Amino acid sequence: MIWRVAPSRLPGTLLDQIGQTPLLRLARVTADLPASVGVWVKAEWFNPGGSVKDRAALRIVEEAERHGHLHSDKVLIDATSGNTGIAYALIGAIKGFQVELVMPANVSQERKALVRAYGARLIESDPLEGSDGAIRLARQIVAQDPARYFYADQYNNPANWQAHFDTTGVELWEQTAGRITHFVAGLGTSGTMMGAGQRLKAFNPDIQLVGVQPADELQVIEGLKHMETAIVPGIYEARLLDHEARVEAEDALAMTRRLARAEGLFVGFSAGAVVHAALQIAAGLQEGIVVALAADGGSKYVSLGLF
Ligand code: PMP
């Protein structure tokens, strides 16, 4: 059977569990801060696919279904450093469409294994070209057979940031009872920051938005882009940000380890980078509520041997 009309959300499936993630207070690593300054973590690894990207992937898929661009005889394809791919693969398994993912060959074994477990096809791009190489290869594959594919194009698809405008941003406002003063998130496609950031500014324009990037192009923090030297995502608007934070991979790793031991939070490296930046900002405040978005958990990085 071919769906010409978007199928419903399929109530009772895991898709209903995307979003509404917990907001957790950091207790130990904040010991030196005044009591009037709080640092909280938005725990995005609670999403069914294990990362923040479930939100964007679901919105991208449902918009495409609504417009008739995606149905069971189309193949969803995209370039991804991993988490969006895992999310597409999970959603494809539930909704019943095929998924092909272009990932740099050096992404962690766990990411490759996960997308294959959900039944997606993995196409490996040149590891030396990073996520930009994956983007270029995905474009080539689509150009060779455009009728076969729905090219999800998370870097340029407005549904990416709209997911965060409608969900993440609202949750942050509600979970802090409107007291959030700073929002800190990593920049990959930038969808999280563009969507949640714009929503927070609409609630209160004084909320400070802090985008986190690797300190330079040689620092690898999986999921984050060094914008100056990368293919800049079409959805990225630097002027929305109030501050930019540049984090060394070494500091991201140190904070990732510290969060597991001191707080019981086993997160991924981009989350370590984001919390590192959040604590630096918090250290300069007299009062405030700083929220750091932790994009994923640590289990997908175990094979890298860094813990
Ligand atoms: N951290 C990790 C681990 C990610 O996979 C991503 C997505 N590439 C991000 C942060 C950044 O999220 P966004 O694409 O919404 O900017």
PDB file of N, CA and C in Angstrom, residues 162-233:
ATOM      1  N   GLN A 162      12.012  24.542  13.364  1.00  0.00           N
ATOM      2  CA  GLN A 162      10.606  24.684  13.797  1.00  0.00           C
ATOM      3  C   GLN A 162      10.249  23.672  14.889  1.00  0.00           C
ATOM      4  N   ALA A 163      10.851  22.476  14.821  1.00  0.00           N
ATOM      5  CA  ALA A 163      10.600  21.467  15.861  1.00  0.00           C
ATOM      6  C   ALA A 163      10.967  22.034  17.230  1.00  0.00           C
ATOM      7  N   HIS A 164      12.096  22.737  17.280  1.00  0.00           N
ATOM      8  CA  HIS A 164      12.571  23.277  18.562  1.00  0.00           C
ATOM      9  C   HIS A 164      11.810  24.538  18.963  1.00  0.00           C
ATOM     10  N   PHE A 165      11.317  25.272  17.994  1.00  0.00           N
ATOM     11  CA  PHE A 165      10.488  26.449  18.278  1.00  0.00           C
ATOM     12  C   PHE A 165       9.194  25.997  18.955  1.00  0.00           C
ATOM     13  N   ASP A 166       8.632  24.901  18.465  1.00  0.00           N
ATOM     14  CA  ASP A 166       7.343  24.430  18.987  1.00  0.00           C
ATOM     15  C   ASP A 166       7.458  23.537  20.208  1.00  0.00           C
ATOM     16  N   THR A 167       8.610  22.918  20.437  1.00  0.00           N
ATOM     17  CA  THR A 167       8.703  21.993  21.582  1.00  0.00           C
ATOM     18  C   THR A 167       9.795  22.411  22.573  1.00  0.00           C
ATOM     19  N   THR A 168      11.060  22.287  22.215  1.00  0.00           N
ATOM     20  CA  THR A 168      12.170  22.528  23.151  1.00  0.00           C
ATOM     21  C   THR A 168      12.081  23.902  23.824  1.00  0.00           C
ATOM     22  N   GLY A 169      11.849  24.939  23.019  1.00  0.00           N
ATOM     23  CA  GLY A 169      11.817  26.302  23.570  1.00  0.00           C
ATOM     24  C   GLY A 169      10.697  26.473  24.588  1.00  0.00           C
ATOM     25  N   VAL A 170       9.548  25.895  24.296  1.00  0.00           N
ATOM     26  CA  VAL A 170       8.395  26.001  25.197  1.00  0.00           C
ATOM     27  C   VAL A 170       8.664  25.224  26.487  1.00  0.00           C
ATOM     28  N   GLU A 171       9.258  24.027  26.337  1.00  0.00           N
ATOM     29  CA  GLU A 171       9.572  23.215  27.529  1.00  0.00           C
ATOM     30  C   GLU A 171      10.549  23.947  28.453  1.00  0.00           C
ATOM     31  N   LEU A 172      11.570  24.591  27.874  1.00  0.00           N
ATOM     32  CA  LEU A 172      12.566  25.298  28.690  1.00  0.00           C
ATOM     33  C   LEU A 172      11.914  26.426  29.478  1.00  0.00           C
ATOM     34  N   TRP A 173      11.021  27.133  28.835  1.00  0.00           N
ATOM     35  CA  TRP A 173      10.308  28.241  29.484  1.00  0.00           C
ATOM     36  C   TRP A 173       9.421  27.698  30.613  1.00  0.00           C
ATOM     37  N   GLU A 174       8.674  26.652  30.311  1.00  0.00           N
ATOM     38  CA  GLU A 174       7.734  26.115  31.309  1.00  0.00           C
ATOM     39  C   GLU A 174       8.465  25.429  32.463  1.00  0.00           C
ATOM     40  N   GLN A 175       9.523  24.671  32.146  1.00  0.00           N
ATOM     41  CA  GLN A 175      10.215  23.920  33.206  1.00  0.00           C
ATOM     42  C   GLN A 175      10.983  24.836  34.156  1.00  0.00           C
ATOM     43  N   THR A 176      11.323  26.051  33.701  1.00  0.00           N
ATOM     44  CA  THR A 176      11.988  27.003  34.601  1.00  0.00           C
ATOM     45  C   THR A 176      10.996  28.034  35.126  1.00  0.00           C
ATOM     46  N   ALA A 177       9.714  27.824  34.875  1.00  0.00           N
ATOM     47  CA  ALA A 177       8.668  28.775  35.278  1.00  0.00           C
ATOM     48  C   ALA A 177       9.017  30.192  34.803  1.00  0.00           C
ATOM     49  N   GLY A 178       9.590  30.285  33.599  1.00  0.00           N
ATOM     50  CA  GLY A 178       9.914  31.585  33.014  1.00  0.00           C
ATOM     51  C   GLY A 178      11.151  32.240  33.626  1.00  0.00           C
ATOM     52  N   ARG A 179      11.927  31.511  34.430  1.00  0.00           N
ATOM     53  CA  ARG A 179      13.078  32.121  35.120  1.00  0.00           C
ATOM     54  C   ARG A 179      14.402  31.913  34.395  1.00  0.00           C
ATOM     55  N   ILE A 180      14.394  31.200  33.283  1.00  0.00           N
ATOM     56  CA  ILE A 180      15.641  30.985  32.535  1.00  0.00           C
ATOM     57  C   ILE A 180      16.244  32.341  32.129  1.00  0.00           C
ATOM     58  N   THR A 181      17.556  32.522  32.371  1.00  0.00           N
ATOM     59  CA  THR A 181      18.236  33.766  31.963  1.00  0.00           C
ATOM     60  C   THR A 181      19.221  33.519  30.816  1.00  0.00           C
ATOM     61  N   HIS A 182      19.782  32.299  30.733  1.00  0.00           N
ATOM     62  CA  HIS A 182      20.765  31.980  29.700  1.00  0.00           C
ATOM     63  C   HIS A 182      20.468  30.599  29.131  1.00  0.00           C
ATOM     64  N   PHE A 183      20.524  30.488  27.808  1.00  0.00           N
ATOM     65  CA  PHE A 183      20.364  29.176  27.164  1.00  0.00           C
ATOM     66  C   PHE A 183      21.639  28.870  26.383  1.00  0.00           C
ATOM     67  N   VAL A 184      22.247  27.736  26.697  1.00  0.00           N
ATOM     68  CA  VAL A 184      23.520  27.354  26.091  1.00  0.00           C
ATOM     69  C   VAL A 184      23.318  26.052  25.318  1.00  0.00           C
ATOM     70  N   ALA A 185      23.676  26.056  24.027  1.00  0.00           N
ATOM     71  CA  ALA A 185      23.524  24.836  23.220  1.00  0.00           C
ATOM     72  C   ALA A 185      24.635  24.792  22.181  1.00  0.00           C
ATOM     73  N   GLY A 186      24.973  23.581  21.760  1.00  0.00           N
ATOM     74  CA  GLY A 186      25.973  23.396  20.717  1.00  0.00           C
ATOM     75  C   GLY A 186      25.384  23.714  19.350  1.00  0.00           C
ATOM     76  N   LEU A 187      26.267  24.084  18.411  1.00  0.00           N
ATOM     77  CA  LEU A 187      25.843  24.375  17.042  1.00  0.00           C
ATOM     78  C   LEU A 187      26.323  23.270  16.103  1.00  0.00           C
ATOM     79  N   GLY A 188      25.347  22.516  15.572  1.00  0.00           N
ATOM     80  CA  GLY A 188      25.676  21.518  14.549  1.00  0.00           C
ATOM     81  C   GLY A 188      24.996  22.000  13.275  1.00  0.00           C
ATOM     82  N   THR A 189      23.754  21.562  13.050  1.00  0.00           N
ATOM     83  CA  THR A 189      22.948  22.215  12.021  1.00  0.00           C
ATOM     84  C   THR A 189      22.515  23.588  12.516  1.00  0.00           C
ATOM     85  N   SER A 190      22.562  23.776  13.818  1.00  0.00           N
ATOM     86  CA  SER A 190      22.090  24.965  14.555  1.00  0.00           C
ATOM     87  C   SER A 190      20.585  24.952  14.793  1.00  0.00           C
ATOM     88  N   GLY A 191      19.907  23.901  14.392  1.00  0.00           N
ATOM     89  CA  GLY A 191      18.448  23.842  14.538  1.00  0.00           C
ATOM     90  C   GLY A 191      17.978  24.006  15.973  1.00  0.00           C
ATOM     91  N   THR A 192      18.685  23.372  16.900  1.00  0.00           N
ATOM     92  CA  THR A 192      18.279  23.473  18.312  1.00  0.00           C
ATOM     93  C   THR A 192      18.305  24.926  18.757  1.00  0.00           C
ATOM     94  N   MET A 193      19.439  25.597  18.501  1.00  0.00           N
ATOM     95  CA  MET A 193      19.592  26.979  18.961  1.00  0.00           C
ATOM     96  C   MET A 193      18.676  27.932  18.196  1.00  0.00           C
ATOM     97  N   MET A 194      18.577  27.776  16.882  1.00  0.00           N
ATOM     98  CA  MET A 194      17.737  28.688  16.099  1.00  0.00           C
ATOM     99  C   MET A 194      16.267  28.589  16.539  1.00  0.00           C
ATOM    100  N   GLY A 195      15.784  27.388  16.765  1.00  0.00           N
ATOM    101  CA  GLY A 195      14.370  27.211  17.113  1.00  0.00           C
ATOM    102  C   GLY A 195      14.074  27.532  18.569  1.00  0.00           C
ATOM    103  N   ALA A 196      14.802  26.860  19.483  1.00  0.00           N
ATOM    104  CA  ALA A 196      14.546  27.092  20.912  1.00  0.00           C
ATOM    105  C   ALA A 196      14.924  28.522  21.275  1.00  0.00           C
ATOM    106  N   GLY A 197      16.031  29.024  20.680  1.00  0.00           N
ATOM    107  CA  GLY A 197      16.491  30.380  20.974  1.00  0.00           C
ATOM    108  C   GLY A 197      15.461  31.428  20.567  1.00  0.00           C
ATOM    109  N   GLN A 198      14.937  31.284  19.354  1.00  0.00           N
ATOM    110  CA  GLN A 198      13.925  32.256  18.897  1.00  0.00           C
ATOM    111  C   GLN A 198      12.683  32.215  19.766  1.00  0.00           C
ATOM    112  N   ARG A 199      12.307  31.013  20.193  1.00  0.00           N
ATOM    113  CA  ARG A 199      11.111  30.904  21.030  1.00  0.00           C
ATOM    114  C   ARG A 199      11.333  31.568  22.384  1.00  0.00           C
ATOM    115  N   LEU A 200      12.529  31.334  22.961  1.00  0.00           N
ATOM    116  CA  LEU A 200      12.832  31.939  24.257  1.00  0.00           C
ATOM    117  C   LEU A 200      12.854  33.460  24.145  1.00  0.00           C
ATOM    118  N   LYS A 201      13.431  33.987  23.066  1.00  0.00           N
ATOM    119  CA  LYS A 201      13.467  35.443  22.855  1.00  0.00           C
ATOM    120  C   LYS A 201      12.050  36.011  22.734  1.00  0.00           C
ATOM    121  N   ALA A 202      11.143  35.222  22.152  1.00  0.00           N
ATOM    122  CA  ALA A 202       9.756  35.674  22.029  1.00  0.00           C
ATOM    123  C   ALA A 202       9.090  35.753  23.406  1.00  0.00           C
ATOM    124  N   PHE A 203       9.443  34.813  24.285  1.00  0.00           N
ATOM    125  CA  PHE A 203       8.907  34.864  25.657  1.00  0.00           C
ATOM    126  C   PHE A 203       9.526  36.032  26.423  1.00  0.00           C
ATOM    127  N   ASN A 204      10.847  36.205  26.277  1.00  0.00           N
ATOM    128  CA  ASN A 204      11.558  37.258  27.012  1.00  0.00           C
ATOM    129  C   ASN A 204      12.847  37.599  26.263  1.00  0.00           C
ATOM    130  N   PRO A 205      12.864  38.789  25.617  1.00  0.00           N
ATOM    131  CA  PRO A 205      14.029  39.141  24.785  1.00  0.00           C
ATOM    132  C   PRO A 205      15.328  39.299  25.573  1.00  0.00           C
ATOM    133  N   ASP A 206      15.254  39.362  26.906  1.00  0.00           N
ATOM    134  CA  ASP A 206      16.481  39.493  27.707  1.00  0.00           C
ATOM    135  C   ASP A 206      17.219  38.171  27.879  1.00  0.00           C
ATOM    136  N   ILE A 207      16.571  37.065  27.573  1.00  0.00           N
ATOM    137  CA  ILE A 207      17.251  35.769  27.712  1.00  0.00           C
ATOM    138  C   ILE A 207      18.458  35.744  26.773  1.00  0.00           C
ATOM    139  N   GLN A 208      19.619  35.382  27.323  1.00  0.00           N
ATOM    140  CA  GLN A 208      20.870  35.385  26.563  1.00  0.00           C
ATOM    141  C   GLN A 208      21.082  34.029  25.899  1.00  0.00           C
ATOM    142  N   LEU A 209      21.391  34.058  24.608  1.00  0.00           N
ATOM    143  CA  LEU A 209      21.605  32.819  23.853  1.00  0.00           C
ATOM    144  C   LEU A 209      23.102  32.630  23.589  1.00  0.00           C
ATOM    145  N   VAL A 210      23.592  31.475  23.979  1.00  0.00           N
ATOM    146  CA  VAL A 210      25.020  31.197  23.861  1.00  0.00           C
ATOM    147  C   VAL A 210      25.224  29.968  22.970  1.00  0.00           C
ATOM    148  N   GLY A 211      25.851  30.161  21.808  1.00  0.00           N
ATOM    149  CA  GLY A 211      26.122  29.062  20.877  1.00  0.00           C
ATOM    150  C   GLY A 211      27.524  28.507  21.097  1.00  0.00           C
ATOM    151  N   VAL A 212      27.634  27.194  21.189  1.00  0.00           N
ATOM    152  CA  VAL A 212      28.920  26.563  21.490  1.00  0.00           C
ATOM    153  C   VAL A 212      29.490  25.897  20.235  1.00  0.00           C
ATOM    154  N   GLN A 213      30.769  26.214  19.958  1.00  0.00           N
ATOM    155  CA  GLN A 213      31.489  25.622  18.825  1.00  0.00           C
ATOM    156  C   GLN A 213      32.842  25.106  19.294  1.00  0.00           C
ATOM    157  N   PRO A 214      33.430  24.194  18.529  1.00  0.00           N
ATOM    158  CA  PRO A 214      34.810  23.798  18.830  1.00  0.00           C
ATOM    159  C   PRO A 214      35.730  25.012  18.662  1.00  0.00           C
ATOM    160  N   ALA A 215      36.802  25.057  19.461  1.00  0.00           N
ATOM    161  CA  ALA A 215      37.692  26.227  19.477  1.00  0.00           C
ATOM    162  C   ALA A 215      38.318  26.500  18.106  1.00  0.00           C
ATOM    163  N   ASP A 216      38.659  25.469  17.360  1.00  0.00           N
ATOM    164  CA  ASP A 216      39.157  25.667  15.996  1.00  0.00           C
ATOM    165  C   ASP A 216      38.830  24.446  15.153  1.00  0.00           C
ATOM    166  N   GLU A 217      39.210  24.509  13.861  1.00  0.00           N
ATOM    167  CA  GLU A 217      38.740  23.449  12.964  1.00  0.00           C
ATOM    168  C   GLU A 217      39.403  22.098  13.225  1.00  0.00           C
ATOM    169  N   LEU A 218      40.462  22.089  14.004  1.00  0.00           N
ATOM    170  CA  LEU A 218      41.139  20.813  14.280  1.00  0.00           C
ATOM    171  C   LEU A 218      40.562  20.097  15.500  1.00  0.00           C
ATOM    172  N   GLN A 219      39.760  20.805  16.264  1.00  0.00           N
ATOM    173  CA  GLN A 219      39.159  20.202  17.461  1.00  0.00           C
ATOM    174  C   GLN A 219      37.911  19.445  17.035  1.00  0.00           C
ATOM    175  N   VAL A 220      37.863  18.158  17.328  1.00  0.00           N
ATOM    176  CA  VAL A 220      36.676  17.391  16.955  1.00  0.00           C
ATOM    177  C   VAL A 220      35.799  17.185  18.182  1.00  0.00           C
ATOM    178  N   ILE A 221      34.600  17.727  18.130  1.00  0.00           N
ATOM    179  CA  ILE A 221      33.591  17.445  19.159  1.00  0.00           C
ATOM    180  C   ILE A 221      32.381  16.959  18.385  1.00  0.00           C
ATOM    181  N   GLU A 222      32.132  15.656  18.411  1.00  0.00           N
ATOM    182  CA  GLU A 222      31.126  15.055  17.523  1.00  0.00           C
ATOM    183  C   GLU A 222      29.780  15.761  17.655  1.00  0.00           C
ATOM    184  N   GLY A 223      29.235  16.147  16.526  1.00  0.00           N
ATOM    185  CA  GLY A 223      27.925  16.808  16.497  1.00  0.00           C
ATOM    186  C   GLY A 223      28.026  18.310  16.350  1.00  0.00           C
ATOM    187  N   LEU A 224      29.209  18.890  16.654  1.00  0.00           N
ATOM    188  CA  LEU A 224      29.357  20.351  16.563  1.00  0.00           C
ATOM    189  C   LEU A 224      30.167  20.742  15.338  1.00  0.00           C
ATOM    190  N   LYS A 225      29.855  21.937  14.804  1.00  0.00           N
ATOM    191  CA  LYS A 225      30.547  22.456  13.627  1.00  0.00           C
ATOM    192  C   LYS A 225      31.388  23.652  14.002  1.00  0.00           C
ATOM    193  N   HIS A 226      32.510  23.811  13.321  1.00  0.00           N
ATOM    194  CA  HIS A 226      33.286  25.046  13.411  1.00  0.00           C
ATOM    195  C   HIS A 226      32.828  25.884  12.226  1.00  0.00           C
ATOM    196  N   MET A 227      31.931  26.847  12.488  1.00  0.00           N
ATOM    197  CA  MET A 227      31.200  27.513  11.409  1.00  0.00           C
ATOM    198  C   MET A 227      32.108  28.236  10.407  1.00  0.00           C
ATOM    199  N   GLU A 228      33.183  28.843  10.895  1.00  0.00           N
ATOM    200  CA  GLU A 228      34.044  29.631   9.995  1.00  0.00           C
ATOM    201  C   GLU A 228      34.636  28.790   8.872  1.00  0.00           C
ATOM    202  N   THR A 229      34.876  27.512   9.165  1.00  0.00           N
ATOM    203  CA  THR A 229      35.571  26.687   8.177  1.00  0.00           C
ATOM    204  C   THR A 229      34.674  25.586   7.612  1.00  0.00           C
ATOM    205  N   ALA A 230      33.383  25.604   7.918  1.00  0.00           N
ATOM    206  CA  ALA A 230      32.486  24.526   7.477  1.00  0.00           C
ATOM    207  C   ALA A 230      31.505  25.051   6.423  1.00  0.00           C
ATOM    208  N   ILE A 231      30.790  24.126   5.771  1.00  0.00           N
ATOM    209  CA  ILE A 231      29.646  24.542   4.956  1.00  0.00           C
ATOM    210  C   ILE A 231      28.611  25.077   5.941  1.00  0.00           C
ATOM    211  N   VAL A 232      28.300  26.362   5.842  1.00  0.00           N
ATOM    212  CA  VAL A 232      27.412  26.969   6.838  1.00  0.00           C
ATOM    213  C   VAL A 232      25.968  26.541   6.562  1.00  0.00           C
ATOM    214  N   PRO A 233      25.267  26.001   7.572  1.00  0.00           N
ATOM    215  CA  PRO A 233      23.884  25.565   7.343  1.00  0.00           C
ATOM    216  C   PRO A 233      23.007  26.745   6.921  1.00  0.00           C
TER     217      PRO A 233
END
